[in-house]
C-alpha cells in the first residue's frame, strides 16, 4: 500500500512537472513576426529594445527586415505576403499607406487595448489620423521623426572656417561652399529617390513656407505647384546637387551619415534617424556634431511617424502575442529608451524628455510648438500626402531633375502632371 502510494505520488509529481514544462513550452511558443526596414546599426539597435522586452514576456521575435530606407522595398514585400494570405503579425508603415491597408479590411482592431491603455489621450491627433481607420485603432505609433534637419561635423566646420550656424538659405550655401573649398565634401548624400525627396521636403518648406507646402503638396493644388516658387525650389535643388560628391548615386543614407561622422563631409540633410547613427558612433551633440533645422524652416516641422500596423491573424495564440506587441510598443518606458536610440521623439506626449540629448530635447520641443502653431505637417517624401501613390510620382520627378534629366521649368510641369494623376 505504502509502496503504491509513493509510486502514485511520484507519478503525479512527474506528470505535474511535465504538465508545467508543457505549459511553459507553449507560452514560449508565442511569437510575433515583424516586417520593417530598420537595417542600419542604430535602427537595428533601437528595435532590439522591443525585441528584448517581448522576449522577457516569453514572446519570440521573428525578424523580417527588408533593407531600403524609406520603406519602398518593404512595402512591396508586405504586399506579396498579405495577398498570399500569410500576413506578418505587424509591419512598420508610414502615413497614407496605413489607411490604404485599413481600406483593404485585413488589419486588426486594437480598440479594446487602446481604450484600456488610454491611447486616445496621449497620442497627438496628427498621428491618430493615420493610426485609425473608420474610428478603429489599427496601428501602434512608435515615434515621430522629422525630416527638416541638418547634421554637421563640428571639426570639419571649424577647419573650413564656418563659425556660426547657417540660419538662411544663403548662409547655408556660403557655409557649404567654404567646406567644399577646404577640401571636404560639402553635402553627404545618397542618390536614392526617397533621399532626394527628403532634400526636396526641406527645400520646399524653406522656399515657400508652410502654407505653400500644404497647398502644393498635401492639397495637390496644381495652381500653387505651377508657380515661380516651385521653380525656385528646383533651382535650389540644383544648387544642392553641386555640393554632393561624384559617387553619390545609390548610396545608402547611413553611409552618407558615416561620411559626416568620419570627417569626410561637412553636412547631411536628413531626418533625425541620422542622429541615431551619430550617437551609435559615440559622437556627442554640441561637441562633435551639430543638429539644426534646415535654414528657413525654423518653426515648422515636417514629420513622419513610424507606426506598426497589425494584421488580422487566424490563430488565437498569435493574436494574443500581437496584443502584447502592440502594448509593448505603446509602453512609455519603452518609447523613451527606443527613441533615445533611434533619434526620434516619442509618439506619446506624456513621455518625459529627461533621457534625451540636446537634439532630442529640441525635437520634442519643436514638435510641441509646431503642433500648437499649426506648422506641423506630414512629410511628402515619407508618405504623408494622399493618395499614397503620389509619393512615387513625386519621387520620379525630383530624382530625374536632381540627375539633370529635367530642367527647372520642365520639373515644375512634371510635378503638375504628377499631382493631376
Ligand atoms: C524612414 C523611417 C525612419 C528611418 C528612415 C531610414 O522612412 O521613418 O524610421 O528608418 O526611413 O531607414
Short mmCIF file of C-alpha atoms and ligand atoms in Angstrom, two decimals:
data_model
loop_
_atom_site.label_atom_id
_atom_site.label_comp_id
_atom_site.label_asym_id
_atom_site.label_seq_id
_atom_site.Cartn_x
_atom_site.Cartn_y
_atom_site.Cartn_z
CA UNK A 1 0.00 0.00 0.00
CA UNK A 2 2.64 2.37 1.18
CA UNK A 3 4.76 1.49 -1.82
CA UNK A 4 1.85 2.14 -4.18
CA UNK A 5 1.12 5.48 -2.54
CA UNK A 6 4.72 6.55 -3.07
CA UNK A 7 4.59 5.37 -6.66
CA UNK A 8 1.36 7.28 -7.22
CA UNK A 9 2.77 10.42 -5.64
CA UNK A 10 5.90 10.10 -7.78
CA UNK A 11 3.98 9.63 -10.97
CA UNK A 12 1.70 12.55 -10.06
CA UNK A 13 4.74 14.71 -9.41
CA UNK A 14 6.34 13.65 -12.67
CA UNK A 15 3.07 14.30 -14.52
CA UNK A 16 2.76 17.69 -12.91
CA UNK A 17 6.32 18.58 -13.84
CA UNK A 18 5.76 17.50 -17.42
CA UNK A 19 2.50 19.44 -17.45
CA UNK A 20 4.17 22.61 -16.17
CA UNK A 21 7.04 22.22 -18.58
CA UNK A 22 4.50 21.75 -21.35
CA UNK A 23 2.69 24.95 -20.40
CA UNK A 24 5.98 26.82 -20.26
CA UNK A 25 6.91 25.47 -23.66
CA UNK A 26 3.54 26.56 -25.01
CA UNK A 27 4.00 30.04 -23.55
CA UNK A 28 7.42 30.20 -25.14
CA UNK A 29 5.92 29.29 -28.46
CA UNK A 30 4.09 32.63 -28.56
CA UNK A 31 5.75 34.58 -31.30
CA UNK A 32 5.46 37.65 -33.47
CA UNK A 33 6.76 38.25 -36.95
CA UNK A 34 7.58 41.86 -37.65
CA UNK A 35 8.31 43.35 -41.05
CA UNK A 36 10.39 46.54 -41.10
CA UNK A 37 13.20 48.38 -42.91
CA UNK A 38 15.39 49.14 -39.93
CA UNK A 39 18.68 47.64 -41.01
CA UNK A 40 21.25 50.32 -40.13
CA UNK A 41 23.25 49.95 -36.90
CA UNK A 42 21.22 52.43 -34.89
CA UNK A 43 17.88 51.28 -36.31
CA UNK A 44 18.56 47.64 -35.51
CA UNK A 45 19.87 48.64 -32.07
CA UNK A 46 16.69 50.58 -31.28
CA UNK A 47 14.48 47.72 -32.46
CA UNK A 48 16.40 45.30 -30.24
CA UNK A 49 14.91 47.09 -27.22
CA UNK A 50 11.43 46.00 -28.33
CA UNK A 51 12.61 42.52 -29.14
CA UNK A 52 14.17 42.14 -25.68
CA UNK A 53 11.06 43.49 -23.93
CA UNK A 54 8.86 40.96 -25.70
CA UNK A 55 11.24 38.10 -25.10
CA UNK A 56 11.06 38.92 -21.38
CA UNK A 57 7.34 38.21 -21.70
CA UNK A 58 8.02 34.88 -23.41
CA UNK A 59 7.20 36.16 -26.90
CA UNK A 60 9.64 35.07 -29.57
CA UNK A 61 10.64 37.68 -32.15
CA UNK A 62 10.80 36.59 -35.78
CA UNK A 63 12.53 39.35 -37.66
CA UNK A 64 11.60 40.23 -41.21
CA UNK A 65 13.92 43.05 -42.28
CA UNK A 66 13.65 44.40 -45.82
CA UNK A 67 16.53 46.80 -46.45
CA UNK A 68 15.92 50.16 -48.07
CA UNK A 69 15.39 53.41 -46.19
CA UNK A 70 12.01 54.97 -46.76
CA UNK A 71 10.45 51.52 -46.92
CA UNK A 72 9.61 51.10 -50.61
CA UNK A 73 11.06 47.59 -50.85
CA UNK A 74 9.45 46.69 -47.53
CA UNK A 75 6.04 47.72 -48.82
CA UNK A 76 6.48 45.51 -51.91
CA UNK A 77 7.42 42.55 -49.70
CA UNK A 78 4.43 43.23 -47.46
CA UNK A 79 2.00 43.28 -50.39
CA UNK A 80 3.24 39.87 -51.51
CA UNK A 81 2.74 38.45 -48.01
CA UNK A 82 -0.75 39.82 -47.47
CA UNK A 83 -2.06 38.95 -50.91
CA UNK A 84 -0.88 35.36 -50.49
CA UNK A 85 -2.97 35.15 -47.31
CA UNK A 86 0.02 35.00 -44.99
CA UNK A 87 0.39 38.42 -43.36
CA UNK A 88 3.06 39.11 -40.74
CA UNK A 89 1.93 39.97 -37.20
CA UNK A 90 2.80 43.59 -37.83
CA UNK A 91 4.55 45.84 -40.29
CA UNK A 92 6.30 49.17 -39.99
CA UNK A 93 4.44 51.73 -42.09
CA UNK A 94 4.09 55.44 -42.79
CA UNK A 95 1.18 57.79 -43.45
CA UNK A 96 -1.36 57.05 -46.13
CA UNK A 97 -0.05 53.51 -46.73
CA UNK A 98 -1.59 52.70 -43.33
CA UNK A 99 -5.01 53.97 -44.34
CA UNK A 100 -4.80 52.10 -47.64
CA UNK A 101 -4.33 48.85 -45.73
CA UNK A 102 -7.20 49.90 -43.46
CA UNK A 103 -9.43 50.09 -46.53
CA UNK A 104 -8.45 46.56 -47.56
CA UNK A 105 -10.08 45.16 -44.43
CA UNK A 106 -7.10 42.99 -43.47
CA UNK A 107 -6.00 44.83 -40.34
CA UNK A 108 -6.64 44.05 -36.69
CA UNK A 109 -8.86 46.01 -34.34
CA UNK A 110 -6.83 47.39 -31.44
CA UNK A 111 -9.66 49.43 -29.93
CA UNK A 112 -10.09 47.36 -26.75
CA UNK A 113 -6.39 47.64 -25.91
CA UNK A 114 -6.27 51.32 -26.91
CA UNK A 115 -9.21 52.04 -24.65
CA UNK A 116 -7.79 50.08 -21.71
CA UNK A 117 -4.40 51.84 -22.02
CA UNK A 118 -5.80 55.30 -22.85
CA UNK A 119 -4.06 55.82 -26.22
CA UNK A 120 -6.59 58.47 -27.29
CA UNK A 121 -5.37 60.81 -24.56
CA UNK A 122 -1.63 60.53 -25.21
CA UNK A 123 -1.20 60.22 -28.99
CA UNK A 124 -1.37 63.60 -30.79
CA UNK A 125 -4.25 63.97 -33.28
CA UNK A 126 -1.80 64.48 -36.20
CA UNK A 127 -0.63 60.89 -35.62
CA UNK A 128 -4.01 59.40 -34.70
CA UNK A 129 -5.22 60.49 -38.12
CA UNK A 130 -3.02 57.70 -39.50
CA UNK A 131 -3.28 55.18 -36.65
CA UNK A 132 -7.05 54.80 -37.02
CA UNK A 133 -9.28 53.72 -39.84
CA UNK A 134 -13.02 54.40 -39.52
CA UNK A 135 -12.54 55.23 -35.85
CA UNK A 136 -10.75 51.94 -35.18
CA UNK A 137 -7.13 51.80 -33.94
CA UNK A 138 -5.23 49.64 -36.46
CA UNK A 139 -1.66 50.70 -35.75
CA UNK A 140 0.60 51.44 -32.79
CA UNK A 141 2.70 54.59 -33.37
CA UNK A 142 6.24 54.20 -32.10
CA UNK A 143 7.85 57.57 -32.83
CA UNK A 144 7.76 60.93 -34.52
CA UNK A 145 10.68 61.68 -36.80
CA UNK A 146 11.07 64.90 -38.70
CA UNK A 147 12.81 65.46 -41.97
CA UNK A 148 13.84 69.13 -41.85
CA UNK A 149 17.18 68.71 -40.09
CA UNK A 150 20.81 69.33 -40.94
CA UNK A 151 23.61 67.29 -39.32
CA UNK A 152 27.10 68.76 -39.26
CA UNK A 153 30.58 67.70 -38.27
CA UNK A 154 31.86 70.42 -35.91
CA UNK A 155 35.56 69.71 -36.54
CA UNK A 156 35.10 69.93 -40.32
CA UNK A 157 33.19 73.21 -39.97
CA UNK A 158 35.94 74.62 -37.73
CA UNK A 159 38.64 73.62 -40.23
CA UNK A 160 36.64 75.22 -43.03
CA UNK A 161 36.20 78.43 -41.04
CA UNK A 162 32.43 78.09 -40.62
CA UNK A 163 31.95 79.71 -37.25
CA UNK A 164 28.18 80.17 -36.98
CA UNK A 165 25.16 78.00 -37.62
CA UNK A 166 23.67 78.98 -41.00
CA UNK A 167 20.21 80.43 -40.46
CA UNK A 168 19.18 81.26 -44.02
CA UNK A 169 19.47 79.62 -47.41
CA UNK A 170 22.25 81.99 -48.49
CA UNK A 171 24.19 81.42 -45.28
CA UNK A 172 23.87 77.66 -45.76
CA UNK A 173 25.16 77.77 -49.33
CA UNK A 174 28.02 80.04 -48.28
CA UNK A 175 28.96 77.69 -45.43
CA UNK A 176 28.76 74.61 -47.70
CA UNK A 177 30.97 76.30 -50.28
CA UNK A 178 33.54 77.07 -47.60
CA UNK A 179 33.54 73.39 -46.61
CA UNK A 180 34.00 72.39 -50.23
CA UNK A 181 36.87 74.86 -50.72
CA UNK A 182 38.58 73.47 -47.64
CA UNK A 183 38.78 70.10 -49.41
CA UNK A 184 35.84 68.29 -47.83
CA UNK A 185 32.63 67.01 -49.37
CA UNK A 186 30.10 69.72 -48.54
CA UNK A 187 26.95 67.60 -48.56
CA UNK A 188 26.91 63.88 -47.82
CA UNK A 189 24.03 62.49 -49.80
CA UNK A 190 22.80 59.23 -51.19
CA UNK A 191 21.21 59.42 -54.62
CA UNK A 192 18.13 57.30 -53.98
CA UNK A 193 14.72 58.71 -54.83
CA UNK A 194 13.48 58.84 -51.23
CA UNK A 195 16.65 60.67 -50.14
CA UNK A 196 16.35 63.19 -52.98
CA UNK A 197 12.74 63.71 -51.87
CA UNK A 198 13.91 64.24 -48.29
CA UNK A 199 16.04 67.17 -49.52
CA UNK A 200 13.08 68.42 -51.53
CA UNK A 201 10.89 68.37 -48.39
CA UNK A 202 13.16 70.83 -46.65
CA UNK A 203 13.90 73.00 -49.67
CA UNK A 204 10.19 73.32 -50.49
CA UNK A 205 9.34 74.26 -46.91
CA UNK A 206 12.22 76.75 -46.71
CA UNK A 207 11.38 78.35 -50.04
CA UNK A 208 7.60 78.58 -49.92
CA UNK A 209 6.74 78.31 -46.24
CA UNK A 210 4.19 76.09 -44.59
CA UNK A 211 1.09 77.37 -46.45
CA UNK A 212 2.74 76.81 -49.81
CA UNK A 213 3.98 73.34 -48.76
CA UNK A 214 0.49 72.31 -47.65
CA UNK A 215 -1.38 73.76 -50.61
CA UNK A 216 1.04 72.45 -53.21
CA UNK A 217 1.99 69.02 -51.98
CA UNK A 218 -0.64 67.94 -49.45
CA UNK A 219 -3.75 69.50 -51.06
CA UNK A 220 -2.20 68.97 -54.53
CA UNK A 221 -3.38 72.39 -55.70
CA UNK A 222 -1.94 72.49 -59.22
CA UNK A 223 -2.02 76.32 -59.41
CA UNK A 224 0.24 76.50 -56.38
CA UNK A 225 2.55 73.87 -57.80
CA UNK A 226 2.68 75.65 -61.16
CA UNK A 227 4.36 78.73 -59.74
CA UNK A 228 7.66 80.63 -59.63
CA UNK A 229 8.04 79.33 -56.07
CA UNK A 230 8.24 75.73 -57.27
CA UNK A 231 10.68 76.77 -59.96
CA UNK A 232 12.81 78.35 -57.26
CA UNK A 233 12.62 75.14 -55.24
CA UNK A 234 14.07 73.26 -58.21
CA UNK A 235 16.73 75.94 -58.76
CA UNK A 236 17.79 75.42 -55.17
CA UNK A 237 17.80 71.63 -55.59
CA UNK A 238 20.20 72.17 -58.48
CA UNK A 239 22.40 74.26 -56.17
CA UNK A 240 22.48 71.38 -53.67
CA UNK A 241 23.37 69.00 -56.48
CA UNK A 242 26.64 70.91 -56.86
CA UNK A 243 27.52 70.26 -53.24
CA UNK A 244 27.47 66.45 -53.38
CA UNK A 245 30.39 64.23 -54.41
CA UNK A 246 30.56 62.33 -57.69
CA UNK A 247 29.87 58.94 -56.06
CA UNK A 248 26.53 59.89 -54.54
CA UNK A 249 24.38 57.66 -56.76
CA UNK A 250 22.66 54.79 -54.96
CA UNK A 251 24.48 55.41 -51.67
CA UNK A 252 22.57 54.38 -48.53
CA UNK A 253 21.62 57.17 -46.13
CA UNK A 254 23.59 55.69 -43.25
CA UNK A 255 26.71 55.53 -45.41
CA UNK A 256 26.19 59.25 -46.06
CA UNK A 257 25.84 59.80 -42.28
CA UNK A 258 29.09 57.87 -41.89
CA UNK A 259 30.83 60.40 -44.14
CA UNK A 260 29.87 63.24 -41.79
CA UNK A 261 30.67 61.13 -38.73
CA UNK A 262 34.11 60.22 -40.14
CA UNK A 263 35.00 63.81 -41.03
CA UNK A 264 34.89 63.39 -44.80
CA UNK A 265 31.88 65.63 -45.26
CA UNK A 266 30.51 68.72 -43.56
CA UNK A 267 26.74 68.38 -43.72
CA UNK A 268 23.92 65.91 -44.24
CA UNK A 269 20.32 66.98 -44.80
CA UNK A 270 18.33 64.09 -43.40
CA UNK A 271 15.59 63.13 -40.96
CA UNK A 272 16.59 62.62 -37.35
CA UNK A 273 17.14 58.87 -37.79
CA UNK A 274 20.59 60.15 -38.88
CA UNK A 275 21.18 61.20 -35.28
CA UNK A 276 20.86 57.57 -34.26
CA UNK A 277 23.97 56.85 -36.34
CA UNK A 278 25.93 59.73 -34.80
CA UNK A 279 25.08 58.62 -31.29
CA UNK A 280 25.72 54.98 -32.15
CA UNK A 281 29.23 56.07 -33.24
CA UNK A 282 29.64 57.68 -29.77
CA UNK A 283 29.61 61.24 -31.07
CA UNK A 284 28.27 63.89 -28.73
CA UNK A 285 25.81 66.56 -29.90
CA UNK A 286 27.02 70.12 -29.37
CA UNK A 287 30.62 68.88 -29.18
CA UNK A 288 31.32 66.54 -32.11
CA UNK A 289 28.28 67.25 -34.20
CA UNK A 290 25.59 69.88 -34.56
CA UNK A 291 21.91 69.49 -35.32
CA UNK A 292 19.88 72.40 -36.59
CA UNK A 293 16.68 72.93 -38.50
CA UNK A 294 17.13 73.26 -42.23
CA UNK A 295 17.72 77.01 -42.77
CA UNK A 296 14.43 78.74 -43.49
CA UNK A 297 12.27 76.01 -41.91
CA UNK A 298 12.73 77.09 -38.29
CA UNK A 299 9.37 76.96 -36.50
CA UNK A 300 7.97 74.31 -38.83
CA UNK A 301 8.23 70.54 -38.64
CA UNK A 302 7.76 68.09 -41.50
CA UNK A 303 7.07 64.87 -39.65
CA UNK A 304 7.00 61.18 -40.42
CA UNK A 305 5.77 58.84 -37.74
CA UNK A 306 6.64 55.17 -37.90
CA UNK A 307 3.68 53.06 -36.93
CA UNK A 308 3.25 49.31 -36.62
CA UNK A 309 0.15 48.18 -38.43
CA UNK A 310 -1.32 44.98 -37.02
CA UNK A 311 -2.83 42.44 -39.39
CA UNK A 312 -5.81 40.14 -38.77
CA UNK A 313 -4.48 36.71 -37.82
CA UNK A 314 -6.40 33.43 -37.75
CA UNK A 315 -4.54 31.82 -34.85
CA UNK A 316 -5.70 32.84 -31.33
CA UNK A 317 -2.21 32.37 -29.84
CA UNK A 318 -0.72 34.64 -32.48
CA UNK A 319 -3.41 37.22 -31.86
CA UNK A 320 -2.61 37.18 -28.13
CA UNK A 321 1.08 37.75 -28.92
CA UNK A 322 0.08 40.57 -31.26
CA UNK A 323 -1.74 42.32 -28.39
CA UNK A 324 1.43 42.02 -26.31
CA UNK A 325 3.43 43.54 -29.17
CA UNK A 326 1.06 46.49 -29.50
CA UNK A 327 1.07 47.09 -25.74
CA UNK A 328 4.88 46.85 -25.63
CA UNK A 329 5.20 49.47 -28.41
CA UNK A 330 2.96 51.86 -26.52
CA UNK A 331 4.73 51.41 -23.20
CA UNK A 332 6.03 54.87 -22.10
CA UNK A 333 9.33 53.49 -20.73
CA UNK A 334 9.98 51.67 -23.98
CA UNK A 335 9.16 54.77 -26.02
CA UNK A 336 11.78 56.70 -24.10
CA UNK A 337 14.59 54.12 -24.48
CA UNK A 338 13.73 53.32 -28.08
CA UNK A 339 13.51 56.91 -29.28
CA UNK A 340 16.70 57.96 -27.50
CA UNK A 341 18.48 55.34 -29.62
CA UNK A 342 16.50 55.94 -32.81
CA UNK A 343 16.89 59.74 -32.90
CA UNK A 344 13.15 60.37 -32.92
CA UNK A 345 10.69 61.83 -30.45
CA UNK A 346 8.16 59.60 -28.67
CA UNK A 347 4.73 59.15 -30.25
CA UNK A 348 3.21 59.69 -26.80
CA UNK A 349 3.08 63.21 -25.41
CA UNK A 350 3.43 62.01 -21.79
CA UNK A 351 6.99 60.65 -22.12
CA UNK A 352 9.43 62.95 -20.28
CA UNK A 353 12.39 64.33 -22.25
CA UNK A 354 14.87 63.70 -19.42
CA UNK A 355 16.71 60.80 -21.05
CA UNK A 356 17.11 62.63 -24.39
CA UNK A 357 20.21 64.51 -25.57
CA UNK A 358 20.17 68.16 -26.68
CA UNK A 359 18.98 67.36 -30.23
CA UNK A 360 16.27 65.04 -28.89
CA UNK A 361 15.07 67.67 -26.42
CA UNK A 362 14.93 70.19 -29.27
CA UNK A 363 12.96 67.72 -31.42
CA UNK A 364 10.38 67.20 -28.68
CA UNK A 365 10.08 70.94 -28.00
CA UNK A 366 9.88 71.85 -31.72
CA UNK A 367 7.16 69.27 -32.22
CA UNK A 368 5.00 70.58 -29.38
CA UNK A 369 5.44 74.17 -30.58
CA UNK A 370 4.74 73.36 -34.23
CA UNK A 371 1.66 71.39 -33.24
CA UNK A 372 0.34 74.42 -31.31
CA UNK A 373 1.18 76.88 -34.08
CA UNK A 374 -0.29 74.63 -36.79
CA UNK A 375 3.06 74.43 -38.55
CA UNK A 376 3.35 70.67 -38.09
CA UNK A 377 2.82 68.98 -41.43
CA UNK A 378 3.28 65.44 -42.73
CA UNK A 379 6.36 64.85 -44.87
CA UNK A 380 5.55 64.33 -48.54
CA UNK A 381 8.82 62.47 -49.01
CA UNK A 382 7.66 59.97 -46.41
CA UNK A 383 4.12 59.16 -47.39
CA UNK A 384 2.01 61.84 -45.76
CA UNK A 385 0.30 63.10 -48.92
CA UNK A 386 -2.81 61.50 -50.39
CA UNK A 387 -3.16 59.30 -52.39
CA UNK A 388 -0.24 57.17 -51.17
CA UNK A 389 0.85 56.67 -54.78
CA UNK A 390 1.64 60.39 -55.17
CA UNK A 391 4.84 59.80 -53.21
CA UNK A 392 6.37 57.73 -56.01
CA UNK A 393 5.09 60.09 -58.70
CA UNK A 394 6.83 62.99 -56.94
CA UNK A 395 9.98 60.91 -56.34
CA UNK A 396 10.23 60.28 -60.05
CA UNK A 397 10.23 63.99 -60.95
CA UNK A 398 12.51 65.07 -58.11
CA UNK A 399 15.08 62.39 -58.91
CA UNK A 400 15.06 62.99 -62.65
CA UNK A 401 15.62 66.69 -62.00
CA UNK A 402 18.35 66.03 -59.44
CA UNK A 403 20.16 63.90 -62.00
CA UNK A 404 19.95 66.57 -64.67
CA UNK A 405 17.33 64.83 -66.80
CA UNK A 406 14.79 67.65 -66.38
CA UNK A 407 15.48 71.37 -66.19
CA UNK A 408 13.79 73.50 -63.53
CA UNK A 409 10.84 74.56 -65.71
CA UNK A 410 10.19 71.04 -67.02
CA UNK A 411 10.36 69.73 -63.48
CA UNK A 412 7.61 72.16 -62.42
CA UNK A 413 5.41 70.98 -65.30
CA UNK A 414 6.11 67.34 -64.41
CA UNK A 415 5.13 67.97 -60.79
CA UNK A 416 1.84 69.47 -62.01
CA UNK A 417 1.10 66.37 -64.12
CA UNK A 418 2.08 64.10 -61.22
CA UNK A 419 -0.40 65.91 -58.99
CA UNK A 420 -3.19 65.60 -61.58
CA UNK A 421 -2.92 61.82 -61.90
C1 LIG B 1 12.10 56.43 -42.72
C2 LIG B 1 11.65 55.95 -41.38
C3 LIG B 1 12.71 56.14 -40.38
C4 LIG B 1 14.06 55.67 -40.86
C5 LIG B 1 14.32 56.01 -42.32
C6 LIG B 1 15.56 55.37 -42.92
O1 LIG B 1 11.11 56.21 -43.66
O2 LIG B 1 10.52 56.67 -40.97
O3 LIG B 1 12.36 55.49 -39.18
O4 LIG B 1 14.19 54.36 -40.59
O5 LIG B 1 13.25 55.71 -43.13
O6 LIG B 1 15.52 53.98 -42.89
#
